[in-house]
Amino acid sequence: MLGAVLAQLIVVVTAMVFVSVGLFVGRDRCRRTRSEWRHRLRAAAPITIFLAVILLLNSVARQVVPDFSWIGEWRLGVAWNATSMIYDLEGEFIVWLQSQATPWLTAYFSFIYIYGYVFMLVFPVVAYFALSDTHPLRELLTAYALNYALGLLLYTVVIAYGPRNMLPDLVDALLYDTYPRYQHLTRQVNRNTNVFPSLHTSLAATVSFLAYRTRDSYPLWTVVAAILGVSVAISTMYLGIHWAIDVVAGIVFAYVCVELAGVLVGRWSVSDWVAGRLRD
Amino acid sequence: MNYDTTGPVDGVDRRSVLAAGSAGLSLSLSGCIDSVRSVVNRDGGDQLSLSIATVPSDYDPESLHIARHLESNLQEVGIDAELTFRNPSDFLEMILLEQEYDIYVGRHPGGYDPDFLYEALHSTYASANETGWQNPYNFSDRLVDVDLADQRRRTGEQREESLERLLDTVAELKPFDPICRPTAYRLYRDDDERFTGWDEVGDFATRHGYLGLEPVDDVDRLTALVTDSRPSANINPLSPINREYDTIIDLVYDSLATVVPDDDGESEVEPWLAEKWETETHDDGRTTVTVTLREDCRFHDVDEDDDREEHVTRVTAEDVEFTYWFLNDTAFGRASVSSPAPRYRGLASAVDEIEIEDDYRLRLTVDGNVAVGERVLTVPILPRHVWVDELNDRIDDPADFSTSQGEWGLVTSSSVAPIGSGPYRFESQSRRGHLTLERFDDHFTLREDVGDGDDETHLRGPLVEELRFSVDPGSDTSIGRIVGGGADLTSSRVSSNTVGQARAAADNESDVELVESSPPTFYHVGFNTGTSPTSNELFRRRIARLIDKAWIVDEAFNDHAEPLVTPVTEAWTPERLEWGGTDPVTPFFGTDGELDEDAIEDAHRAFEAIGYRVDDEGRILG
């Protein structure tokens, strides 16, 4: 079941990336990449390794976190159950949003939530790799790493559930009701307490913010990324997975990660450091 | 009477939270909560507030539906109700161990015999502050205690009289309010290419549903889908928080006797690890059960290549004796205070005396009638050598050893080796993935002379080599997996909102079948009778009148449940406490799940009659 869903995801996203490379990147950049890829790879290697380590830690921690947060909640008092509080804060905005539902919208937002989102994360990696300047690529990978690292920290502190889990009589689990098979996929990457902030939103917003920064290189992608980013944010609420507060927090969180990445990238250079050590 | 509330959600009303929220969305600062509280206190009298604990929809949509119904009706009448969400094990920890709650909504395993109420309600467990499944309501009533003890000792009509009185009192005092008993629907693949014997197999909620299925040719695994991931992490048989049902435990651990449900919602207690038993009732109402064990049954820690006599661990009368004493004191006399297990407490506490005659014969004297004596035989038999070692490992200083009853590692940890003598033994598990058991070839049900007699149809053994309980995200995906041939049966009940889908699958697919059963499990609303305001039975009855059981059965269970007035099975329900369209003791204030103005007015009068004030805005003040 998981295998089939995963295979479909890979095929669709790969096709989308290929088409987008043709549309946004262009032949010239591809040609230059062919001669410069070694240099670019070397420049991006340290942050890529760092991101890989974070992702690995993340997947290990997901196994452990429920127990850890349980300790947090009951023994140390650092965390508390925020769900009811979130619900009270925003009333029934999600219920209103879902009242606008049509089959076409549901199909669109389901597609965006699964395929659009994965495409949004993958394509900029390819697009920025095709630029001679490796700065955007390193910034992107750093921002991803920060999203995952800091996001995990927040998930251990804020234990909350999404609208579909709290108001099943008012909010439909549109994605899972319409396409139950996706549960196999989302369960692999997400726990139902990983709600605040919305990591879907924050990663999508991260890509949109960075697309704006690189608007001179990819003007058309900036527009597409903005549309996709807004769609992903709405889809998480429309599908009953996140509260509006999670989405707002996700956007703020993305802004912080992008700013931090801007500060951090270029500050330390691993190759300079190695070269320095060799000279000594 | 003092109606002061000092609960964890003391006085947080929605309006002030919204006000505090719009002042600054500083949600993740705990200072926010403090400022909310001070806003409330400026209004004069505090609005009465209650928290309702339950689990999110992913785990149990029906419980949440009931909780939402109650929350909304409490708010309608002006009580500030707030839901508290926990995952299933944290939820049980909160209710059974911490016992820090006002009201909760959840499932109770119930029992075919009403004696399960002894464990649930006897005051001795409340006064001793025991944690676990024993009296989590902190309920204490002298008359209820008398009837609980009487129904244990009496038989026939006399027992029925005691029970009627008991059930009447419980319905009036409402330590908990039973809501309904769902019909359990499960899907299986009646696929002749994989297994035969589906027609004769027992209830999938019991061990008997997994025994006797004959695999075809090279089929070596039965895949059963569960929507509860807890067994994939912990199958400590004594853990109070890792399961509601004993199905899996009963496959790994044998008990002396086994409960075999019949088609009428009743059950028989039949011999299992015990070959037979004789009962003798004494004049004082106690019963002696003389048990003969099956000889040469082994525990799972046997090494099949090592049959040296000293390395074989057989199930003997000593293990049986150990089990009962250990359930009554998991510190086994090594601590100054005894530490009863958080499960099986009601049954174990009925055992007064144990006399071992020889390795395979022993006499148990229980404080109760034959029915209690036989039910006592259904607890899992634990290997003495394993648990004594585990206990010793946890004693650092024998002179100063104490345990935290019901919560310490021995009764909660997954690190205790899951060694029983049951038909399947533990093979592996992967958190949120699966629990895999393998056939125990030495199990007595596989012996040639066992299970052939006409009255031994319940003694079918483990035939398929591997039994895998595979964790699935929900009933809807489980149905998909059964239809697609990815699994053999749904071990978890199909949730009410997908029964239609399951039925359609069974109708459309020739080799998919739907089976229904009526286990004694029921949904209920539990009250903490140890804290105000839920300590007042008059208050609890008024809360119960804000619940429309008929509406819940219709809306949350799609009519796949029976509304309840009393928690016992149909056969034990007195006529007075039968469902007759409404609850005869605490009828719903409104109609069709809703409270109109008149109903709210009625509710306000009812709360005022027991000393509460209602302010101009219709809020009930504590």
PDB file of N, CA, C and O in Angstrom, chain B residues 335-358:
ATOM      1  N   ALA B 335       8.397  -5.110  50.336  1.00  0.00           N
ATOM      2  CA  ALA B 335       8.291  -3.712  50.764  1.00  0.00           C
ATOM      3  C   ALA B 335       7.395  -3.646  51.995  1.00  0.00           C
ATOM      4  O   ALA B 335       6.635  -4.578  52.275  1.00  0.00           O
ATOM      5  N   SER B 336       7.467  -2.559  52.714  1.00  0.00           N
ATOM      6  CA  SER B 336       6.684  -2.473  53.943  1.00  0.00           C
ATOM      7  C   SER B 336       5.185  -2.344  53.649  1.00  0.00           C
ATOM      8  O   SER B 336       4.348  -2.755  54.433  1.00  0.00           O
ATOM      9  N   VAL B 337       4.863  -1.769  52.491  1.00  0.00           N
ATOM     10  CA  VAL B 337       3.466  -1.615  52.105  1.00  0.00           C
ATOM     11  C   VAL B 337       3.225  -2.488  50.878  1.00  0.00           C
ATOM     12  O   VAL B 337       4.067  -2.532  49.980  1.00  0.00           O
ATOM     13  N   SER B 338       2.080  -3.164  50.823  1.00  0.00           N
ATOM     14  CA  SER B 338       1.832  -4.023  49.667  1.00  0.00           C
ATOM     15  C   SER B 338       1.488  -3.165  48.458  1.00  0.00           C
ATOM     16  O   SER B 338       1.049  -2.026  48.577  1.00  0.00           O
ATOM     17  N   SER B 339       1.696  -3.756  47.278  1.00  0.00           N
ATOM     18  CA  SER B 339       1.597  -2.994  46.044  1.00  0.00           C
ATOM     19  C   SER B 339       0.780  -3.782  45.019  1.00  0.00           C
ATOM     20  O   SER B 339       1.328  -4.415  44.134  1.00  0.00           O
ATOM     21  N   PRO B 340      -0.555  -3.738  45.142  1.00  0.00           N
ATOM     22  CA  PRO B 340      -1.399  -4.549  44.260  1.00  0.00           C
ATOM     23  C   PRO B 340      -1.257  -4.155  42.799  1.00  0.00           C
ATOM     24  O   PRO B 340      -1.004  -2.990  42.478  1.00  0.00           O
ATOM     25  N   ALA B 341      -1.424  -5.137  41.916  1.00  0.00           N
ATOM     26  CA  ALA B 341      -1.308  -4.880  40.477  1.00  0.00           C
ATOM     27  C   ALA B 341      -2.450  -3.968  40.030  1.00  0.00           C
ATOM     28  O   ALA B 341      -3.542  -4.015  40.583  1.00  0.00           O
ATOM     29  N   PRO B 342      -2.195  -3.146  39.002  1.00  0.00           N
ATOM     30  CA  PRO B 342      -3.232  -2.242  38.507  1.00  0.00           C
ATOM     31  C   PRO B 342      -4.222  -2.922  37.561  1.00  0.00           C
ATOM     32  O   PRO B 342      -5.018  -2.257  36.918  1.00  0.00           O
ATOM     33  N   ARG B 343      -4.126  -4.231  37.441  1.00  0.00           N
ATOM     34  CA  ARG B 343      -5.091  -5.010  36.658  1.00  0.00           C
ATOM     35  C   ARG B 343      -5.441  -6.277  37.420  1.00  0.00           C
ATOM     36  O   ARG B 343      -4.646  -6.719  38.256  1.00  0.00           O
ATOM     37  N   TYR B 344      -6.568  -6.891  37.076  1.00  0.00           N
ATOM     38  CA  TYR B 344      -6.999  -8.167  37.654  1.00  0.00           C
ATOM     39  C   TYR B 344      -7.155  -8.078  39.169  1.00  0.00           C
ATOM     40  O   TYR B 344      -7.168  -9.092  39.850  1.00  0.00           O
ATOM     41  N   ARG B 345      -7.253  -6.889  39.696  1.00  0.00           N
ATOM     42  CA  ARG B 345      -7.262  -6.708  41.128  1.00  0.00           C
ATOM     43  C   ARG B 345      -8.520  -7.287  41.761  1.00  0.00           C
ATOM     44  O   ARG B 345      -8.460  -7.949  42.797  1.00  0.00           O
ATOM     45  N   GLY B 346      -9.663  -7.039  41.127  1.00  0.00           N
ATOM     46  CA  GLY B 346     -10.925  -7.520  41.675  1.00  0.00           C
ATOM     47  C   GLY B 346     -10.942  -9.037  41.799  1.00  0.00           C
ATOM     48  O   GLY B 346     -11.390  -9.585  42.804  1.00  0.00           O
ATOM     49  N   LEU B 347     -10.428  -9.720  40.781  1.00  0.00           N
ATOM     50  CA  LEU B 347     -10.426 -11.177  40.795  1.00  0.00           C
ATOM     51  C   LEU B 347      -9.407 -11.706  41.801  1.00  0.00           C
ATOM     52  O   LEU B 347      -9.709 -12.590  42.606  1.00  0.00           O
ATOM     53  N   ALA B 348      -8.192 -11.148  41.748  1.00  0.00           N
ATOM     54  CA  ALA B 348      -7.142 -11.664  42.632  1.00  0.00           C
ATOM     55  C   ALA B 348      -7.506 -11.462  44.099  1.00  0.00           C
ATOM     56  O   ALA B 348      -7.197 -12.304  44.945  1.00  0.00           O
ATOM     57  N   SER B 349      -8.194 -10.361  44.389  1.00  0.00           N
ATOM     58  CA  SER B 349      -8.493 -10.083  45.790  1.00  0.00           C
ATOM     59  C   SER B 349      -9.561 -11.020  46.345  1.00  0.00           C
ATOM     60  O   SER B 349      -9.765 -11.099  47.550  1.00  0.00           O
ATOM     61  N   ALA B 350     -10.263 -11.742  45.448  1.00  0.00           N
ATOM     62  CA  ALA B 350     -11.273 -12.689  45.927  1.00  0.00           C
ATOM     63  C   ALA B 350     -10.618 -13.951  46.492  1.00  0.00           C
ATOM     64  O   ALA B 350     -11.257 -14.727  47.185  1.00  0.00           O
ATOM     65  N   VAL B 351      -9.342 -14.160  46.177  1.00  0.00           N
ATOM     66  CA  VAL B 351      -8.666 -15.396  46.609  1.00  0.00           C
ATOM     67  C   VAL B 351      -8.220 -15.256  48.059  1.00  0.00           C
ATOM     68  O   VAL B 351      -7.423 -14.392  48.399  1.00  0.00           O
ATOM     69  N   ASP B 352      -8.755 -16.121  48.914  1.00  0.00           N
ATOM     70  CA  ASP B 352      -8.412 -16.082  50.339  1.00  0.00           C
ATOM     71  C   ASP B 352      -7.263 -17.014  50.685  1.00  0.00           C
ATOM     72  O   ASP B 352      -6.395 -16.674  51.476  1.00  0.00           O
ATOM     73  N   GLU B 353      -7.323 -18.220  50.139  1.00  0.00           N
ATOM     74  CA  GLU B 353      -6.332 -19.238  50.524  1.00  0.00           C
ATOM     75  C   GLU B 353      -5.926 -20.031  49.298  1.00  0.00           C
ATOM     76  O   GLU B 353      -6.734 -20.259  48.397  1.00  0.00           O
ATOM     77  N   ILE B 354      -4.663 -20.469  49.302  1.00  0.00           N
ATOM     78  CA  ILE B 354      -4.214 -21.382  48.251  1.00  0.00           C
ATOM     79  C   ILE B 354      -3.451 -22.516  48.918  1.00  0.00           C
ATOM     80  O   ILE B 354      -2.555 -22.281  49.732  1.00  0.00           O
ATOM     81  N   GLU B 355      -3.836 -23.736  48.607  1.00  0.00           N
ATOM     82  CA  GLU B 355      -3.112 -24.897  49.145  1.00  0.00           C
ATOM     83  C   GLU B 355      -2.611 -25.714  47.965  1.00  0.00           C
ATOM     84  O   GLU B 355      -3.402 -26.124  47.110  1.00  0.00           O
ATOM     85  N   ILE B 356      -1.304 -25.948  47.948  1.00  0.00           N
ATOM     86  CA  ILE B 356      -0.749 -26.765  46.878  1.00  0.00           C
ATOM     87  C   ILE B 356      -0.755 -28.224  47.313  1.00  0.00           C
ATOM     88  O   ILE B 356      -0.240 -28.559  48.382  1.00  0.00           O
ATOM     89  N   GLU B 357      -1.362 -29.088  46.503  1.00  0.00           N
ATOM     90  CA  GLU B 357      -1.350 -30.522  46.845  1.00  0.00           C
ATOM     91  C   GLU B 357      -0.137 -31.202  46.256  1.00  0.00           C
ATOM     92  O   GLU B 357       0.581 -31.938  46.915  1.00  0.00           O
ATOM     93  N   ASP B 358       0.082 -30.978  44.970  1.00  0.00           N
ATOM     94  CA  ASP B 358       1.314 -31.460  44.342  1.00  0.00           C
ATOM     95  C   ASP B 358       1.594 -30.544  43.160  1.00  0.00           C
ATOM     96  O   ASP B 358       0.950 -29.503  43.022  1.00  0.00           O
TER      97      ASP B 358
END
